[in-house]
Short mmCIF file of N, CA and C in Angstrom, two decimals:
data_model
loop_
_atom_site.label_atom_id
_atom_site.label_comp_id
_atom_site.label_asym_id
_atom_site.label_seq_id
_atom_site.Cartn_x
_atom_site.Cartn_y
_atom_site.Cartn_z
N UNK A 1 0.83 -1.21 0.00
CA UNK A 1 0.00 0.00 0.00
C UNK A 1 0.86 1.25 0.00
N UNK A 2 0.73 2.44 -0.38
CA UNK A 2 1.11 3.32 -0.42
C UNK A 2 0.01 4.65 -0.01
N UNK A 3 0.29 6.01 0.96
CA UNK A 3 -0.17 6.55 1.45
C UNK A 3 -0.18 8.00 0.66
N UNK A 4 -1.51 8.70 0.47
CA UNK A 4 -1.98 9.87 -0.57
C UNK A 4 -2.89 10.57 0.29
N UNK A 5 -2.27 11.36 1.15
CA UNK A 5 -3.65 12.46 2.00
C UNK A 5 -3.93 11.69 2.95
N UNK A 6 -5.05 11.58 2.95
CA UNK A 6 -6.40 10.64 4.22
C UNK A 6 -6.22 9.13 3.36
N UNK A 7 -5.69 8.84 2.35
CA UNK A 7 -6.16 7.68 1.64
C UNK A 7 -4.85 6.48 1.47
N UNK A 8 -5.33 5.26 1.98
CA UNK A 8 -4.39 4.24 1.45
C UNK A 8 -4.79 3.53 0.36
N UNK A 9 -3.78 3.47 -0.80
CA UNK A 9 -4.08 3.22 -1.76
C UNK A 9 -3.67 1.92 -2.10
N UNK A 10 -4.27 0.96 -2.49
CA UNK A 10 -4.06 -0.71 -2.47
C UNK A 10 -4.36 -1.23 -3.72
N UNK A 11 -3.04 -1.86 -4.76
CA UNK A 11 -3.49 -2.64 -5.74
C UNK A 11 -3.84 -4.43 -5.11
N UNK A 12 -5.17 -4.63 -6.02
CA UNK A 12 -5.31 -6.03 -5.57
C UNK A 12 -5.09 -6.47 -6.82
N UNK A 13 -4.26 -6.92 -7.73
CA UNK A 13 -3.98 -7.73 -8.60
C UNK A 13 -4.04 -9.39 -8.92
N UNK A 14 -5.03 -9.87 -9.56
CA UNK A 14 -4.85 -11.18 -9.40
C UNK A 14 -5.33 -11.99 -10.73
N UNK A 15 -4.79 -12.98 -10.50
CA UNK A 15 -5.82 -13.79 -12.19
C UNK A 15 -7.15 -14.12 -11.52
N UNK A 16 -7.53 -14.86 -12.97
CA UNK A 16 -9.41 -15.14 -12.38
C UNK A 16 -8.96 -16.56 -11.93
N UNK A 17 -9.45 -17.04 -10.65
CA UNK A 17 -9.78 -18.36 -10.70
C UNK A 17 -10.93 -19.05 -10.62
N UNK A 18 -11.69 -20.04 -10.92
CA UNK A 18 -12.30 -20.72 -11.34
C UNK A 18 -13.95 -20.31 -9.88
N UNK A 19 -13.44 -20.28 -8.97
CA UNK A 19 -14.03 -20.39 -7.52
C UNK A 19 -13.78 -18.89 -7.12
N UNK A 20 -13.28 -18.15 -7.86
CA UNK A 20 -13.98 -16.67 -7.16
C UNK A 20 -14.49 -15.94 -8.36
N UNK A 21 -14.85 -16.59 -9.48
CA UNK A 21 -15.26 -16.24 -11.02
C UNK A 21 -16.47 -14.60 -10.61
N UNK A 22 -16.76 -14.82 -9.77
CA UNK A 22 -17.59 -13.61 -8.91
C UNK A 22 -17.44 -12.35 -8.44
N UNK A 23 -15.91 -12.29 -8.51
CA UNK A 23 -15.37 -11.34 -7.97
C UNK A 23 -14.72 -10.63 -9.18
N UNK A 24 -14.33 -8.99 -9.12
CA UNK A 24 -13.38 -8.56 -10.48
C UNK A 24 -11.82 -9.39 -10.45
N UNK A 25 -11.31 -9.24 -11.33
CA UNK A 25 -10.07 -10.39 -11.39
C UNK A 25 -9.15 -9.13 -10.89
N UNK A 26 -9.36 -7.81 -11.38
CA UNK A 26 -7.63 -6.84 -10.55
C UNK A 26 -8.52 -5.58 -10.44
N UNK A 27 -8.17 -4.60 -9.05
CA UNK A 27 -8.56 -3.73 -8.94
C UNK A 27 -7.74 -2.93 -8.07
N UNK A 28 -7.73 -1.22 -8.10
CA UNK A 28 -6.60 -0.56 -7.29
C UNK A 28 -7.91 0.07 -6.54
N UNK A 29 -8.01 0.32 -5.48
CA UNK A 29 -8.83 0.63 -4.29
C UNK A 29 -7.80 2.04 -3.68
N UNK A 30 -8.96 2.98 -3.20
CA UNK A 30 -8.51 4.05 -1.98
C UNK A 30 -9.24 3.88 -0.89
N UNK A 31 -8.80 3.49 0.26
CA UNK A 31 -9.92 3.36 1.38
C UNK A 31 -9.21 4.43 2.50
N UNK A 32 -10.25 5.05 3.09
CA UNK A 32 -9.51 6.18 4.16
C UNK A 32 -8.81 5.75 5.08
N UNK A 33 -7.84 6.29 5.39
CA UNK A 33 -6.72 5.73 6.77
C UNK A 33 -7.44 5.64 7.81
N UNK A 34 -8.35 6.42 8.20
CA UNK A 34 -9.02 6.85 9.52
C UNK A 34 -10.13 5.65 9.76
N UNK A 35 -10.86 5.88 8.59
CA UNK A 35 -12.55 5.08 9.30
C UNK A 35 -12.36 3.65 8.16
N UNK A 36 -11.29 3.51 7.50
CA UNK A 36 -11.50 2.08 6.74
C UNK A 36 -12.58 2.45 5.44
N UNK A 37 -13.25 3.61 5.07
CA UNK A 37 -14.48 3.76 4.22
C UNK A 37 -13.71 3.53 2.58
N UNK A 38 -14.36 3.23 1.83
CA UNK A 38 -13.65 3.07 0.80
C UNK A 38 -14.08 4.12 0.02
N UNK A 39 -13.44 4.84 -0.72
CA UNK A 39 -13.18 5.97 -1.41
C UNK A 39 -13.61 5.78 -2.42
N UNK A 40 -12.97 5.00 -3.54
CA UNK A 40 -13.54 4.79 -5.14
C UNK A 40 -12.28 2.99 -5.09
N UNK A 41 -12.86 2.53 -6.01
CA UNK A 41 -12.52 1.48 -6.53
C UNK A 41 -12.34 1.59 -8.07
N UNK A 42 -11.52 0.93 -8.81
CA UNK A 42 -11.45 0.83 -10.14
C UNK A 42 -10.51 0.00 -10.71
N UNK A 43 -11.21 -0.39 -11.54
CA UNK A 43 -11.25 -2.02 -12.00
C UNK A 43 -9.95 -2.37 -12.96
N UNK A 44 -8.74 -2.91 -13.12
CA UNK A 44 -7.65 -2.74 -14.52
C UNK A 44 -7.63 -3.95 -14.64
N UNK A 45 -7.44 -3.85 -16.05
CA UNK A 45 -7.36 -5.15 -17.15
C UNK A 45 -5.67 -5.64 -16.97
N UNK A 46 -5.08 -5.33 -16.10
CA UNK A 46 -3.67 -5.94 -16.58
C UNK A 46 -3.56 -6.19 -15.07
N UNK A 47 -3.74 -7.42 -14.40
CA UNK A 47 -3.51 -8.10 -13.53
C UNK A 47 -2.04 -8.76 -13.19
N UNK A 48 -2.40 -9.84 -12.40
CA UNK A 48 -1.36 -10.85 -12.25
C UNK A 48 0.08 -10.02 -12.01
N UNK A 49 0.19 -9.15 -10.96
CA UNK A 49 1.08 -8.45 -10.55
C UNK A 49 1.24 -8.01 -9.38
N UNK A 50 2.67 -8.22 -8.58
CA UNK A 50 2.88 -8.34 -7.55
C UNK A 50 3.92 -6.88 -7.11
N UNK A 51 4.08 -6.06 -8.06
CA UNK A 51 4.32 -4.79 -7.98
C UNK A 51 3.51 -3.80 -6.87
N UNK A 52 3.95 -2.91 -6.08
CA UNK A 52 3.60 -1.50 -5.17
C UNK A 52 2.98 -0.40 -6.26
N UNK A 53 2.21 0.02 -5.59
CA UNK A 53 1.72 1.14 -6.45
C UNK A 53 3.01 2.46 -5.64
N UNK A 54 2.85 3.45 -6.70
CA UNK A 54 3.08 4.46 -6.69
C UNK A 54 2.71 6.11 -6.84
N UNK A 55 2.91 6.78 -6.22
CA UNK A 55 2.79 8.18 -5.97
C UNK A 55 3.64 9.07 -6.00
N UNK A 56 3.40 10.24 -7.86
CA UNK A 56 4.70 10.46 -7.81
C UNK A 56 4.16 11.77 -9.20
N UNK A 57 4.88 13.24 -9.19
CA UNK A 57 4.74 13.96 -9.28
C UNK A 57 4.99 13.50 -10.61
N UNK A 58 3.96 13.57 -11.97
CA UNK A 58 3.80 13.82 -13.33
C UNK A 58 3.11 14.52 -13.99
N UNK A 59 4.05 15.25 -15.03
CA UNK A 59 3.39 16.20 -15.85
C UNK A 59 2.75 17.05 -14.91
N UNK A 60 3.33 17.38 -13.80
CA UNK A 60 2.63 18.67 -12.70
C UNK A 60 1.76 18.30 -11.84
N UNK A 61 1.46 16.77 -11.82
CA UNK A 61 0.38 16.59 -11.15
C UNK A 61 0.50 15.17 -10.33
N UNK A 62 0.29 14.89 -9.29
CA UNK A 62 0.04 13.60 -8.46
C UNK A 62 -0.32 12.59 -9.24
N UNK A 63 0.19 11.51 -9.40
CA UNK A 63 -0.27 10.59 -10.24
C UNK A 63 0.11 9.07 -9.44
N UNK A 64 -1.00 7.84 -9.47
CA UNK A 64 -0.61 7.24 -8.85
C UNK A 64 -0.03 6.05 -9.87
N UNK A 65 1.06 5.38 -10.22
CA UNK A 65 1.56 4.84 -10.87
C UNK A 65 1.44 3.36 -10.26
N UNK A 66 1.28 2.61 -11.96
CA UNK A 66 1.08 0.49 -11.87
C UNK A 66 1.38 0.05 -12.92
N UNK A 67 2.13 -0.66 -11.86
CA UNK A 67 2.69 -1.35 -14.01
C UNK A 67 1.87 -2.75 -13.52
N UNK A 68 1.28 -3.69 -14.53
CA UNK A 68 0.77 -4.89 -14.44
C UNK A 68 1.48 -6.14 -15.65
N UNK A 69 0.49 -7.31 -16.06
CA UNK A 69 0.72 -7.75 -17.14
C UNK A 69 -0.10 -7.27 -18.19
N UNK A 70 1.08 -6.52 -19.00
CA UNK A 70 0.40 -6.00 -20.53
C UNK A 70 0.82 -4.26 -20.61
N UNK A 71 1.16 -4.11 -19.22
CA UNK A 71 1.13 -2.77 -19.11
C UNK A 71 1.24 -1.69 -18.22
N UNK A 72 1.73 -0.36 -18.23
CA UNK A 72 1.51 0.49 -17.06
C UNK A 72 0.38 1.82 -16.78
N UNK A 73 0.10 1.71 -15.92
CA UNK A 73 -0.97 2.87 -15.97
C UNK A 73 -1.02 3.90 -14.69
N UNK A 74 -1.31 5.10 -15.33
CA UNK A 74 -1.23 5.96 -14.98
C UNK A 74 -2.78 6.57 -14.21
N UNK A 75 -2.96 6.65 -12.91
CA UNK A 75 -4.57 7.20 -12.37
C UNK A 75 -4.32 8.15 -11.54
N UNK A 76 -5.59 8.80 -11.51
CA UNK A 76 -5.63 10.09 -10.14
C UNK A 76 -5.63 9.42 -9.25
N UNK A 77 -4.73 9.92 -7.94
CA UNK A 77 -5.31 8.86 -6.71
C UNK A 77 -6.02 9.54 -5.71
N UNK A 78 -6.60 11.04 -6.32
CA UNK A 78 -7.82 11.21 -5.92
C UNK A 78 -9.07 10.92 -5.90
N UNK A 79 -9.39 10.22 -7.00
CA UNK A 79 -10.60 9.86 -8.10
C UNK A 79 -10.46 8.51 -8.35
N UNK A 80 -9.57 7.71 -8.69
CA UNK A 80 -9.06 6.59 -9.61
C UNK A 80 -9.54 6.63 -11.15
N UNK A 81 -9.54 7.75 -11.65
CA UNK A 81 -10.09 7.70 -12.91
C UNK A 81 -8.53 7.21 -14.00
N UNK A 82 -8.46 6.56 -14.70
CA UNK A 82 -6.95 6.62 -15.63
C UNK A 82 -7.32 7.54 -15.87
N UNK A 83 -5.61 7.62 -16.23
CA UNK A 83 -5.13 9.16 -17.00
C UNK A 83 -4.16 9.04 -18.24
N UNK A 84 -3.58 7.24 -18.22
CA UNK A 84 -3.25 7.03 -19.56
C UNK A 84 -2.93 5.91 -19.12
N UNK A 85 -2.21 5.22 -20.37
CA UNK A 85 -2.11 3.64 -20.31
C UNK A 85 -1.11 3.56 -21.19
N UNK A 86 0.42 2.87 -21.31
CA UNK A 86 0.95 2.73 -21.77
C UNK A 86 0.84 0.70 -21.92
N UNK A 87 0.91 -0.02 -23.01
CA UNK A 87 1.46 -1.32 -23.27
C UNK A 87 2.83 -1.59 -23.25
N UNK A 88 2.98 -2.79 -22.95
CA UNK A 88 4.66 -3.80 -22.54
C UNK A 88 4.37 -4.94 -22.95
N UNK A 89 5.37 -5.34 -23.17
CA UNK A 89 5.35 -6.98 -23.41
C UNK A 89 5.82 -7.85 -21.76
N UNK A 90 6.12 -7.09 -21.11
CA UNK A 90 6.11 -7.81 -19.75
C UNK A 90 4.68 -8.15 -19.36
N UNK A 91 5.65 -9.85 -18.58
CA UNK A 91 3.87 -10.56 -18.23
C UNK A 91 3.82 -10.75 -16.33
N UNK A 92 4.85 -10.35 -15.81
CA UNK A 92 4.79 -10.14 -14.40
C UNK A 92 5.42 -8.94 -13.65
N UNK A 93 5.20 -8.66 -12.92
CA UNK A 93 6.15 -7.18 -12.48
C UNK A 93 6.12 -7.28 -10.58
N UNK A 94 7.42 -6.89 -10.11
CA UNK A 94 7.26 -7.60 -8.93
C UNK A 94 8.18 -6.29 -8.47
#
């Protein structure tokens, strides 16, 4: 996890398996330090990664940085909205 204001910011990265087919397969979460409330959730297609997120001054602005498999991406970690997406041919990132 990595810490942004009031907010800890948590990638859950994972493949799908068969028995949690129910659940999203990768998602980066903000939940407040204080009361545990969860902030925004949002959902990324490039899982299966055991990489830290990051928080880190781009293009002038706070950006919370993830690299996964397929790719790195770039979100507000105010909002979790992306803010861009770059592709890789890397298939794990640790």
């Amino acid at each position: 996890p990595v810490l942004h204001g009031p907010l800890v910011l948590l990638a859950v990265d994972q493949d799908r398996v068969p028995w949690l087919a129910w659940q999203p397969r990768s998602y980066v979460v903000a939940v407040h330090r204080l009361t545990g409330q969860i902030i925004w959730r949002t959902l990324r297609p490039d899982g299966a990664s055991a990489g830290c997120p990051v928080v880190a001054v781009v293009a002038e602005r706070p950006q919370l940085l993830l690299a996964g498999r397929g790719g790195v991406r770039g979100y507000d970690p105010d909002t979790g909205n992306e803010l861009w997406a770059c592709r890789w041919k890397g298939t794990r990132t640790a």
